[in-house]
CSV table of C-alpha atoms in Angstrom, one decimal:
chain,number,residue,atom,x,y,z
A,1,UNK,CA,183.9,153.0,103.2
A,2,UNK,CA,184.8,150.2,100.6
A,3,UNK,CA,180.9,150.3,99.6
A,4,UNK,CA,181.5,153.7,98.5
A,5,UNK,CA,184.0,153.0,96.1
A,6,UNK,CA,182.0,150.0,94.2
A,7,UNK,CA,179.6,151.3,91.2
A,8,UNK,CA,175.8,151.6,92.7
A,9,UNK,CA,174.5,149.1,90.9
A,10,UNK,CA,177.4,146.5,92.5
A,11,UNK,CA,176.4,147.5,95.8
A,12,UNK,CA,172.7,147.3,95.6
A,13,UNK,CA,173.2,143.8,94.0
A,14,UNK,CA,175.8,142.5,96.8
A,15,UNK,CA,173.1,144.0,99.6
A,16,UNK,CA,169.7,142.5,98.0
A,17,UNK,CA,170.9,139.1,99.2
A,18,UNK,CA,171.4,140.0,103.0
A,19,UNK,CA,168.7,139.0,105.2
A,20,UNK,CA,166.5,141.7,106.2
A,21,UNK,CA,167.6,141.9,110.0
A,22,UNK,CA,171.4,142.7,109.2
A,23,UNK,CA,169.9,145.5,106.6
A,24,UNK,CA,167.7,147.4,109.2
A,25,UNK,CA,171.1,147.9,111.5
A,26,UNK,CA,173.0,148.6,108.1
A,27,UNK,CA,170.5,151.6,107.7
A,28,UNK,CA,172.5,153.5,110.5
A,29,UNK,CA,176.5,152.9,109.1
A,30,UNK,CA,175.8,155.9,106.4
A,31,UNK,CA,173.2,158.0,104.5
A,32,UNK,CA,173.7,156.4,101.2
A,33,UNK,CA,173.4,153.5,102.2
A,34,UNK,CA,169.9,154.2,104.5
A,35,UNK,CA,169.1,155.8,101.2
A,36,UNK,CA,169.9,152.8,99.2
A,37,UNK,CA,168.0,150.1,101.5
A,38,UNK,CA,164.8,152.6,101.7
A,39,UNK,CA,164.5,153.1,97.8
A,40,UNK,CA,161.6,151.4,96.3
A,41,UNK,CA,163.9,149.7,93.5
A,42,UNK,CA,165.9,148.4,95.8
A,43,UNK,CA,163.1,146.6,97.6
A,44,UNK,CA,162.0,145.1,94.6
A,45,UNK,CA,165.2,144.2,93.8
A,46,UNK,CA,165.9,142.7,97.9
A,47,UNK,CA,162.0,140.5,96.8
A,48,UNK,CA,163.8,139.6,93.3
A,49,UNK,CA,167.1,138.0,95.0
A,50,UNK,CA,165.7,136.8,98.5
A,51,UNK,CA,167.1,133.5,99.7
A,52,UNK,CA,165.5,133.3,103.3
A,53,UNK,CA,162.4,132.0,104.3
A,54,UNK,CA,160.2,131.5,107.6
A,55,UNK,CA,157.5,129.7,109.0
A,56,UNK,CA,154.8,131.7,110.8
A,57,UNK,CA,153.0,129.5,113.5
A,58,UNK,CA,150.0,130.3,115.2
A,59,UNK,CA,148.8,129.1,118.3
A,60,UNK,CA,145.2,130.4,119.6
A,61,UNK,CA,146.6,134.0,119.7
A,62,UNK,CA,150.1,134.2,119.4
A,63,UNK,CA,152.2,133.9,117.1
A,64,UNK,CA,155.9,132.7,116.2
A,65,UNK,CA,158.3,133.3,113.7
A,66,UNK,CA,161.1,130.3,112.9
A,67,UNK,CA,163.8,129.7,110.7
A,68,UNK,CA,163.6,127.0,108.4
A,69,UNK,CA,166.6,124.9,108.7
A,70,UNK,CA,167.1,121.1,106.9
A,71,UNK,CA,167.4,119.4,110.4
A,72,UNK,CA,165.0,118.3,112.8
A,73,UNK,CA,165.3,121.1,115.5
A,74,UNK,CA,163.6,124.7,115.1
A,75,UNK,CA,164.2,125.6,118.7
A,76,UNK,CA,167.3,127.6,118.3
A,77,UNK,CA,165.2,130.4,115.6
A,78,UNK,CA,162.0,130.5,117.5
A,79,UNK,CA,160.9,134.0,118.0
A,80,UNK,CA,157.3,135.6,119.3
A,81,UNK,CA,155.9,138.0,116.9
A,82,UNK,CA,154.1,140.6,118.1
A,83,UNK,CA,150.6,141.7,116.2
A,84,UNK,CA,147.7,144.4,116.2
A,85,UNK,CA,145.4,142.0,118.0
A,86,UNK,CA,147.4,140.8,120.3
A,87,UNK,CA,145.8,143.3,123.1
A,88,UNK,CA,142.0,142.2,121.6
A,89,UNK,CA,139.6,141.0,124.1
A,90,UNK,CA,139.2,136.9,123.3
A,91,UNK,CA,135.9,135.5,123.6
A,92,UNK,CA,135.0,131.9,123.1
A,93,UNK,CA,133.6,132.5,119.6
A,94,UNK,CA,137.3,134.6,118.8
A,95,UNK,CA,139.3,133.3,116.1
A,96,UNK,CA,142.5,134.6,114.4
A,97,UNK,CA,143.1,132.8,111.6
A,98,UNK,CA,146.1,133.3,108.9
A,99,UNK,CA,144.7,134.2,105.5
A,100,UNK,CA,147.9,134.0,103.6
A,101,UNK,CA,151.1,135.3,102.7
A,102,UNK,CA,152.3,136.7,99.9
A,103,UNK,CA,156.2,139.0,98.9
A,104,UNK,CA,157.1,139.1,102.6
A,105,UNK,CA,153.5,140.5,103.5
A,106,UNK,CA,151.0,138.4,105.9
A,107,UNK,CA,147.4,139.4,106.2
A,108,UNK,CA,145.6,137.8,109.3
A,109,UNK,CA,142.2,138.6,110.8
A,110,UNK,CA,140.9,139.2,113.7
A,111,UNK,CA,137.5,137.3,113.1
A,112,UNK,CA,134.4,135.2,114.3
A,113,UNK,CA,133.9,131.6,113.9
A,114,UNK,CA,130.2,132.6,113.4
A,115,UNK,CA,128.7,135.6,112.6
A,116,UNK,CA,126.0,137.0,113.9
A,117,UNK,CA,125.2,140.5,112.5
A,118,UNK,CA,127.0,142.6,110.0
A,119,UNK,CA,129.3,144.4,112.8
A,120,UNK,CA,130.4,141.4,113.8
A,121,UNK,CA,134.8,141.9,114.6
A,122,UNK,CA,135.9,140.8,111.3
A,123,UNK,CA,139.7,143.3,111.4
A,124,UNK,CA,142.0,142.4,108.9
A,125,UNK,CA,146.0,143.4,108.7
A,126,UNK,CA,148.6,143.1,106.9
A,127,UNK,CA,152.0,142.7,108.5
A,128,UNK,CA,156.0,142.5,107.4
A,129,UNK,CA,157.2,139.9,110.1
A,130,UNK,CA,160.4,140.9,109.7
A,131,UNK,CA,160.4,145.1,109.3
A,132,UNK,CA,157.4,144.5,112.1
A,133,UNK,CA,155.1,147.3,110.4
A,134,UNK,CA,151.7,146.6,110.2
A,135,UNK,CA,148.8,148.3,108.1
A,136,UNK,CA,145.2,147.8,109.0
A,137,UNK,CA,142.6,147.1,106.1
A,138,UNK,CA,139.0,149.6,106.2
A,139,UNK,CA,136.6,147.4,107.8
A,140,UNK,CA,133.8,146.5,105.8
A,141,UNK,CA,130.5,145.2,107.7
A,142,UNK,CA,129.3,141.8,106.4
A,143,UNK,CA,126.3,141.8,104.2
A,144,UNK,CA,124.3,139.8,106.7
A,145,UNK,CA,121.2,140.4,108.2
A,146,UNK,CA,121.4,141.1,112.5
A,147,UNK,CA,120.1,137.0,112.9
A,148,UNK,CA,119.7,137.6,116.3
A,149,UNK,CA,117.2,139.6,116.0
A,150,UNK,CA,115.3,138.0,113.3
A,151,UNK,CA,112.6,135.0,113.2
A,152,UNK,CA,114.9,132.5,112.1
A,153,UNK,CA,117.7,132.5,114.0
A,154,UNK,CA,119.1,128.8,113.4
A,155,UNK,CA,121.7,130.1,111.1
A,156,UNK,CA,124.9,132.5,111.1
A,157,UNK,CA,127.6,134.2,108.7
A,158,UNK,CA,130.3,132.3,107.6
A,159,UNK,CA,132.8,134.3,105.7
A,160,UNK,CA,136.7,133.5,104.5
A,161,UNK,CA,139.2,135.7,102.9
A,162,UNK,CA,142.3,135.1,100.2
A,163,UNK,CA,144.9,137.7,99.6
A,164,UNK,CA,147.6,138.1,96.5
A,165,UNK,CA,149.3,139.9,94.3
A,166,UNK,CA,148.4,141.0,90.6
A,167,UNK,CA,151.6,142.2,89.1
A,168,UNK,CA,149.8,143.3,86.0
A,169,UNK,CA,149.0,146.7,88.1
A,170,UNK,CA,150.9,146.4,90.9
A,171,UNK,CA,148.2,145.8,93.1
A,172,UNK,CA,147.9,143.8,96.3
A,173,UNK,CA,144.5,142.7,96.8
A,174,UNK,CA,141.9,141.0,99.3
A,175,UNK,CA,138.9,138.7,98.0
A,176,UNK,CA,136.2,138.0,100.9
A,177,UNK,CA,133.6,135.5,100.2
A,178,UNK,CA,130.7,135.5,102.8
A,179,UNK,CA,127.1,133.2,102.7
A,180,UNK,CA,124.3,132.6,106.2
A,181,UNK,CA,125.1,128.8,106.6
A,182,UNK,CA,121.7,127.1,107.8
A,183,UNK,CA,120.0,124.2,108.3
A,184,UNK,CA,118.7,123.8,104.6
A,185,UNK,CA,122.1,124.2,103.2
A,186,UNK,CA,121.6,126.9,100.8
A,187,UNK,CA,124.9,128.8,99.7
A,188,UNK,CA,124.0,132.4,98.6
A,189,UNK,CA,127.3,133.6,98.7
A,190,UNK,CA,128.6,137.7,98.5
A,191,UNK,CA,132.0,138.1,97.0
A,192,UNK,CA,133.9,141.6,97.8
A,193,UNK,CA,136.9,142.7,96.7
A,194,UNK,CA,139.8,144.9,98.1
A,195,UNK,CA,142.2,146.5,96.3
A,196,UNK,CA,145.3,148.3,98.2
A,197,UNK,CA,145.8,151.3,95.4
A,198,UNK,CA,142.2,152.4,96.1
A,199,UNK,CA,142.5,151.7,99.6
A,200,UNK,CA,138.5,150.8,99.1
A,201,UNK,CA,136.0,147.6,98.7
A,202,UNK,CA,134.2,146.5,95.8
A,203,UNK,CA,131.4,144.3,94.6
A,204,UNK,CA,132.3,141.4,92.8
A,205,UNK,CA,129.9,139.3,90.6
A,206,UNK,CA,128.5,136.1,92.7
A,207,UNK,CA,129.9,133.1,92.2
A,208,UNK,CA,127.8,130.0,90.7
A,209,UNK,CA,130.0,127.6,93.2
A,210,UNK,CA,130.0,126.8,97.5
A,211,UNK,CA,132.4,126.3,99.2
A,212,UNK,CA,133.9,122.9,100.3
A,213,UNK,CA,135.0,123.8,103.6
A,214,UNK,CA,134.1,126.9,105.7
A,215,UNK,CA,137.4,127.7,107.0
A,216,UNK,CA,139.2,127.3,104.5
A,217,UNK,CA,141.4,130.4,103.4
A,218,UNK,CA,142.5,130.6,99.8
A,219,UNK,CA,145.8,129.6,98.5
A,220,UNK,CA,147.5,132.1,96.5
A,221,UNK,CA,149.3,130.4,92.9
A,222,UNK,CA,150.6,132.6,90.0
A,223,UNK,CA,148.2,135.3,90.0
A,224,UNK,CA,145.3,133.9,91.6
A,225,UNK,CA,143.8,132.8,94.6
A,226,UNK,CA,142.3,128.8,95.1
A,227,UNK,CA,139.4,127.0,97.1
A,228,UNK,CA,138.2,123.4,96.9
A,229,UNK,CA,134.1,124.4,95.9
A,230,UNK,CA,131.7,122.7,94.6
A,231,UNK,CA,128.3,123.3,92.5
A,232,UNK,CA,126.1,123.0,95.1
A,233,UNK,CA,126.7,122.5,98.8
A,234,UNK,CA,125.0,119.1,99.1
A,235,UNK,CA,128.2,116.6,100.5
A,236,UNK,CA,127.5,114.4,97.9
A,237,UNK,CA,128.4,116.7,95.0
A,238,UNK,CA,131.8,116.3,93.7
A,239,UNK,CA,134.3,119.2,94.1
A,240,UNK,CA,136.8,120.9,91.9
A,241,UNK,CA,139.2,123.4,92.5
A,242,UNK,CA,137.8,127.0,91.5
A,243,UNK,CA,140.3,130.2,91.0
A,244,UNK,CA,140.1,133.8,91.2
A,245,UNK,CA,142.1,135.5,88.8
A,246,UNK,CA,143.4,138.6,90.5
A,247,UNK,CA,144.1,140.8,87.0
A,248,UNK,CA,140.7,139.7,85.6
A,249,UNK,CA,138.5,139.5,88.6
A,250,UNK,CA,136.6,136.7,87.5
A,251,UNK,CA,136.4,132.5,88.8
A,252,UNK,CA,137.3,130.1,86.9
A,253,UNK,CA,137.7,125.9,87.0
A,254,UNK,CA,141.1,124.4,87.3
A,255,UNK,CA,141.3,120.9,85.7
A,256,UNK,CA,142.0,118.2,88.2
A,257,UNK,CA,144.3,115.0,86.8
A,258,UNK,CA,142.5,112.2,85.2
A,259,UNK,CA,143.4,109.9,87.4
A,260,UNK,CA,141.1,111.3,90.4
A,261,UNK,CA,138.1,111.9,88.1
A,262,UNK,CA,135.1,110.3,89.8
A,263,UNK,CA,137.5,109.1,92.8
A,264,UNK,CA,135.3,109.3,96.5
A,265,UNK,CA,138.3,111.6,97.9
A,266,UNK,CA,138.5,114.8,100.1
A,267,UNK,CA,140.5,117.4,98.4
A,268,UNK,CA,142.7,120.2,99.8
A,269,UNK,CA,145.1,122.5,98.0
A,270,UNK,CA,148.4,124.2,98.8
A,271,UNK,CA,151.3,126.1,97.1
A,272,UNK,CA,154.7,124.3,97.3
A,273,UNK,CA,157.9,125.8,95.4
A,274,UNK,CA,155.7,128.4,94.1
A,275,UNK,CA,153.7,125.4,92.2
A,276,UNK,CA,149.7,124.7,93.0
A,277,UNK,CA,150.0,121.5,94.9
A,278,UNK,CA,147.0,119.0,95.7
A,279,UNK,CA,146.6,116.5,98.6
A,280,UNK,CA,144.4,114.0,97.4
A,281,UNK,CA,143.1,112.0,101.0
A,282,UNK,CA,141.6,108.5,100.0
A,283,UNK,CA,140.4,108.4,104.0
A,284,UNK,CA,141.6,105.1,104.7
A,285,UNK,CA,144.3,103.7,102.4
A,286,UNK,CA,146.6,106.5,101.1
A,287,UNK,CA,147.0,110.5,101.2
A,288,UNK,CA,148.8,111.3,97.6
A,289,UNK,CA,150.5,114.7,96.7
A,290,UNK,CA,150.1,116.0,93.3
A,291,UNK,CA,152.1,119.3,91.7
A,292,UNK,CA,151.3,121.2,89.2
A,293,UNK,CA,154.2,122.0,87.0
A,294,UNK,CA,153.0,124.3,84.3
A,295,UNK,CA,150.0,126.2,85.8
A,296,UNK,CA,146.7,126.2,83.8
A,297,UNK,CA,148.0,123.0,82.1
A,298,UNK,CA,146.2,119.8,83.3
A,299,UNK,CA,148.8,116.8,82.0
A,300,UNK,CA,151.4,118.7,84.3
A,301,UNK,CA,149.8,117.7,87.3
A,302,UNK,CA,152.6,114.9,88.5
A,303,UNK,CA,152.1,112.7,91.4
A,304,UNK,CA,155.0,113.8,93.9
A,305,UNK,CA,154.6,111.5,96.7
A,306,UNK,CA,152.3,109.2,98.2
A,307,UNK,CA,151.7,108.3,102.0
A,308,UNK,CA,150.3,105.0,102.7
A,309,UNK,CA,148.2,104.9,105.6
A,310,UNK,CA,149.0,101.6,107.3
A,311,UNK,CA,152.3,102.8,106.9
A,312,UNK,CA,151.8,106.4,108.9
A,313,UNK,CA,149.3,107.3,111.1
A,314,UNK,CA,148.2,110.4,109.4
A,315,UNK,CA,144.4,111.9,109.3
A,316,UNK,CA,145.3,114.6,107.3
A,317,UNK,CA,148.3,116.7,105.6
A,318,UNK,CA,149.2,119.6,104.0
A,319,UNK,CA,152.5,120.7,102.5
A,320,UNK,CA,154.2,123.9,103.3
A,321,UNK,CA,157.6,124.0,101.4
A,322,UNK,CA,161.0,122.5,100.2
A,323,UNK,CA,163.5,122.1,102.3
A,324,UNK,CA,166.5,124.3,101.4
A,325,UNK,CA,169.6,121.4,101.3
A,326,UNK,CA,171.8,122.0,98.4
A,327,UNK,CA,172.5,118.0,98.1
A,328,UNK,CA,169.0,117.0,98.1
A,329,UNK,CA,166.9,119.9,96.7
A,330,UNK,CA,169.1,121.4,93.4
A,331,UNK,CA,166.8,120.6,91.1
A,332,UNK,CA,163.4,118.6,92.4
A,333,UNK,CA,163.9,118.2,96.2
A,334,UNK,CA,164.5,115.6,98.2
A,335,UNK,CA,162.2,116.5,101.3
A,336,UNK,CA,158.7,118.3,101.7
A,337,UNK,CA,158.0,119.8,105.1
A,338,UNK,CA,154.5,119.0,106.0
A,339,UNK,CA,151.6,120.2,108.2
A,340,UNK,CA,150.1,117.1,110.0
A,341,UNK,CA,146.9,117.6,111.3
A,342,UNK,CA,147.4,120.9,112.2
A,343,UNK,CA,149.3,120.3,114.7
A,344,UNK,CA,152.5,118.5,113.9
A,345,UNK,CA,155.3,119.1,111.6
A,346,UNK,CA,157.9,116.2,110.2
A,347,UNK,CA,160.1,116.1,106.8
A,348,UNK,CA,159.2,113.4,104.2
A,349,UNK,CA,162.6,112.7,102.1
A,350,UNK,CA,161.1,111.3,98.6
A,351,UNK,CA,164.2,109.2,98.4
A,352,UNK,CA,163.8,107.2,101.5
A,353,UNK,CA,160.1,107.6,102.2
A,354,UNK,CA,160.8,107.8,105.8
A,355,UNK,CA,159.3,110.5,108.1
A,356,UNK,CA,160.8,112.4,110.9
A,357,UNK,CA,159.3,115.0,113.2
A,358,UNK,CA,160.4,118.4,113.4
A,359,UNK,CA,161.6,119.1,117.3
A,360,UNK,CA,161.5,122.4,119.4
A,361,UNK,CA,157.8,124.1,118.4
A,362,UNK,CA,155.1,125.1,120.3
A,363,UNK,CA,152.1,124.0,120.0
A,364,UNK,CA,150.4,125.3,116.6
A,365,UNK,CA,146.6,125.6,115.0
A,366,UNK,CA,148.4,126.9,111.9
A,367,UNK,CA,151.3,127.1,110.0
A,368,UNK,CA,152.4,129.2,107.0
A,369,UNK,CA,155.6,130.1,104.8
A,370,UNK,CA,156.7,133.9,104.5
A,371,UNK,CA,159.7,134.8,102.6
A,372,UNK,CA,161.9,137.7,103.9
A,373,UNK,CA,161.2,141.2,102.4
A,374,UNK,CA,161.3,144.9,103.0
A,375,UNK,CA,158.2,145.5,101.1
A,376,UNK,CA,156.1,148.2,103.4
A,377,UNK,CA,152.6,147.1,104.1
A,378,UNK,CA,151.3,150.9,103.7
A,379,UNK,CA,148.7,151.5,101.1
A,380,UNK,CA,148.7,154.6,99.8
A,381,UNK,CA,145.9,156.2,97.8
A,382,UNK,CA,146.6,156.0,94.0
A,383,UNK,CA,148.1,159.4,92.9
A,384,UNK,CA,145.5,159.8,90.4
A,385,UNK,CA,142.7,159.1,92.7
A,386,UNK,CA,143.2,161.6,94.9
A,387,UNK,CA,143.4,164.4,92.3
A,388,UNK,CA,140.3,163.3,90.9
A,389,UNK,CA,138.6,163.2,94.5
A,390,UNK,CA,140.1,166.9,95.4
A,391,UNK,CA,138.3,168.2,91.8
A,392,UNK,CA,135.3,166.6,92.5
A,393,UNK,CA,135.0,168.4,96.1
A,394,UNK,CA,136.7,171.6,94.8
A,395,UNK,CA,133.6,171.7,91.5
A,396,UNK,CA,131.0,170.6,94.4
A,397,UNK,CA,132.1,173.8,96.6
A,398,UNK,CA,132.1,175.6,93.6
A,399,UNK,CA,128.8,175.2,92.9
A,400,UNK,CA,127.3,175.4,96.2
A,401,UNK,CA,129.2,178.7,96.3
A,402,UNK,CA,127.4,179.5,92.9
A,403,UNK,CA,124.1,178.3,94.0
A,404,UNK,CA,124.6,180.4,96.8
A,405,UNK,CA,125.1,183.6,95.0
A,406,UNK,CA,121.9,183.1,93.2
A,407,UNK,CA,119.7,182.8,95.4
A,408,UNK,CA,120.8,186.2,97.0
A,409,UNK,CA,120.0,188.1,93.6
């Protein structure tokens, strides 16, 4: 074989920019190479030089896997993904939402709209759409009380989830935020967090913000995961977007442009080309798209776009990537593919300002951008936990075994 004759670190180069399909068939031409596409470098390395990209869409239920291509038609990539919960009983209360996406990996949830006591379904797993392995999160029971069977029952659990990455230890982890909505609007809110080298929950802090919107799942951006919250959950209030720093475990504000400061606007955020990206909806004039180009920094927020109502019949938008054109996209991009009400998806070109609507999709509640990996979704138990678990049972036998003894002389 040709490959065997080209220095290792040639060939592992050459086969990190393949798409993930052709490598899974490539595992069976020889051991070396099965070896090679297995090894945990060359994963990283496969994440590092990745080219391809996908939109996950959900419907209800199901869910589809496309291609992004630059035209209008996504017919001809369109494939059914098959998921843990796709054998689940639905009832009418049954939601599946997608909490995010991050190096290949999607987590979704197999959830409530409401909750009604702490047992409530509320699974959680993380899939590779593309290897099709799956891992299933430890349930954790909400810390609700059962509101059915207390005196005041006009109220239920609300709870919403954000997943990333912190590449400080390597660590992909889960944040679930939780709070009883009611009739008084109080936001007591309880903040967990899940981290996949411990394979275990943990208490976080409470945060001194609410939420904007209930279902709202966070949006993962250079280490940290981002909600539109507010100081109190009174509608008049005005919002801000709030962070959770994945290394430090701790919220934080992120500056909003001047321009928008004491604006009557709804607010929703996004990630686009790996940048935190802002839709700022002025309800009846104009939706405008701001990027931020240096994170953290607030003068590189920079107005990418804006969408003039009586120009486009939009309610509401959210964008989900670049397109991938050579011509257009080399340096700034020429189009933005966006998420229209949920539930249809067109191109913007920034040149032209003209819209046109993507073709060939199903009907979708949800759409999301996954980039190919082979990263495995399996947590394993940190090496160092597990010794320091066996010593602790091995010194508790030993000194029941100790005990023991005593008592018999």
């Amino acid at each position: 074989m040709a490959a065997d004759r080209l220095p290792p670190e040639i060939v592992a180069e050459i086969f990190s920019r393949v798409p993930v399909k052709s490598l899974l068939r490539f595992r069976s031409i020889s051991k070396s190479l099965k070896s090679l596409i297995d090894s945990h470098s060359f994963t990283n390395l496969h994440l590092k030089n990745s080219l391809n990209r996908s939109l996950i869409l959900r419907h209800k239920f199901d869910l589809y896997q496309l291609q992004i291509d630059d035209d209008d038609d996504f017919s001809k990539s369109i494939i059914p993904l098959n998921h843990p919960f796709k054998t689940v009983p639905i009832t009418r209360t049954s939601f599946m939402p997608l909490i995010g996406s991050c190096n290949g990996l999607l987590a979704i949830s197999n959830s409530q709209i409401c909750f009604t006591h702490p047992y409530a379904p509320n699974e959680i797993t993380v899939l590779n759409p593309n290897t099709h392995k799956h891992r299933i999160i430890p349930f954790l029971p909400l810390a609700i009380p059962n509101i059915l069977e207390s005196e005041n029952i006009d109220r239920a659990g609300v709870c919403v989830h954000g997943f990333g990455y912190d590449p400080l230890t390597g660590d992909y982890k889960l944040l679930r935020i939780s709070w009883i909505a009611d009739l008084h609007y109080s936001f007591d809110p309880q903040v967990r967090l899940f981290s996949s080298k411990t394979n275990s929950w943990k208490i976080i802090p409470s945060m001194p913000y609410a939420l904007q919107y209930v279902q709202a799942m966070g949006v993962f951006v250079q280490n940290s995961i981002h909600w539109v919250m507010t100081r109190t959950i009174v509608e008049s209030h005005p919002c801000f977007i709030v962070a959770f720093n994945l290394t430090l475990e701790t919220f934080n504000v992120v500056p909003f442009p001047a321009e928008i400061e004491g604006e009557e606007v709804t607010i929703a955020v996004a990630v686009l080309g790996e940048c935190l990206c802002m839709t700022v909806n002025y309800e009846t004039t104009k939706i405008d798209v701001w990027v931020m180009k240096q994170y953290g920094s607030r003068d590189s927020w920079c107005k990418l776009f804006t969408l003039v109502k009586s120009r486009f019949t939009l309610k509401s938008l959210r964008p989900l990537c670049y397109s991938r054109d050579g011509s257009k996209v080399l340096l700034d991009g020429t189009q933005v593919l966006l998420e229209v009400n949920h539930r249809k998806l067109f191109w913007y070109d920034l040149k032209s300002e003209q819209i046109s609507y993507v073709e060939g999709i199903p009907n979708l509640d949800e759409a999301m951008i996954c980039v190919e990996s082979l990263l495995p979704p399996s947590f394993p138990v940190d090496n160092c936990r597990k010794k320091e678990n066996h010593t602790n049972k091995r010194k508790k036998r030993e000194d029941f075994l100790s005990r023991g003894f005593k008592l018999r002389l």
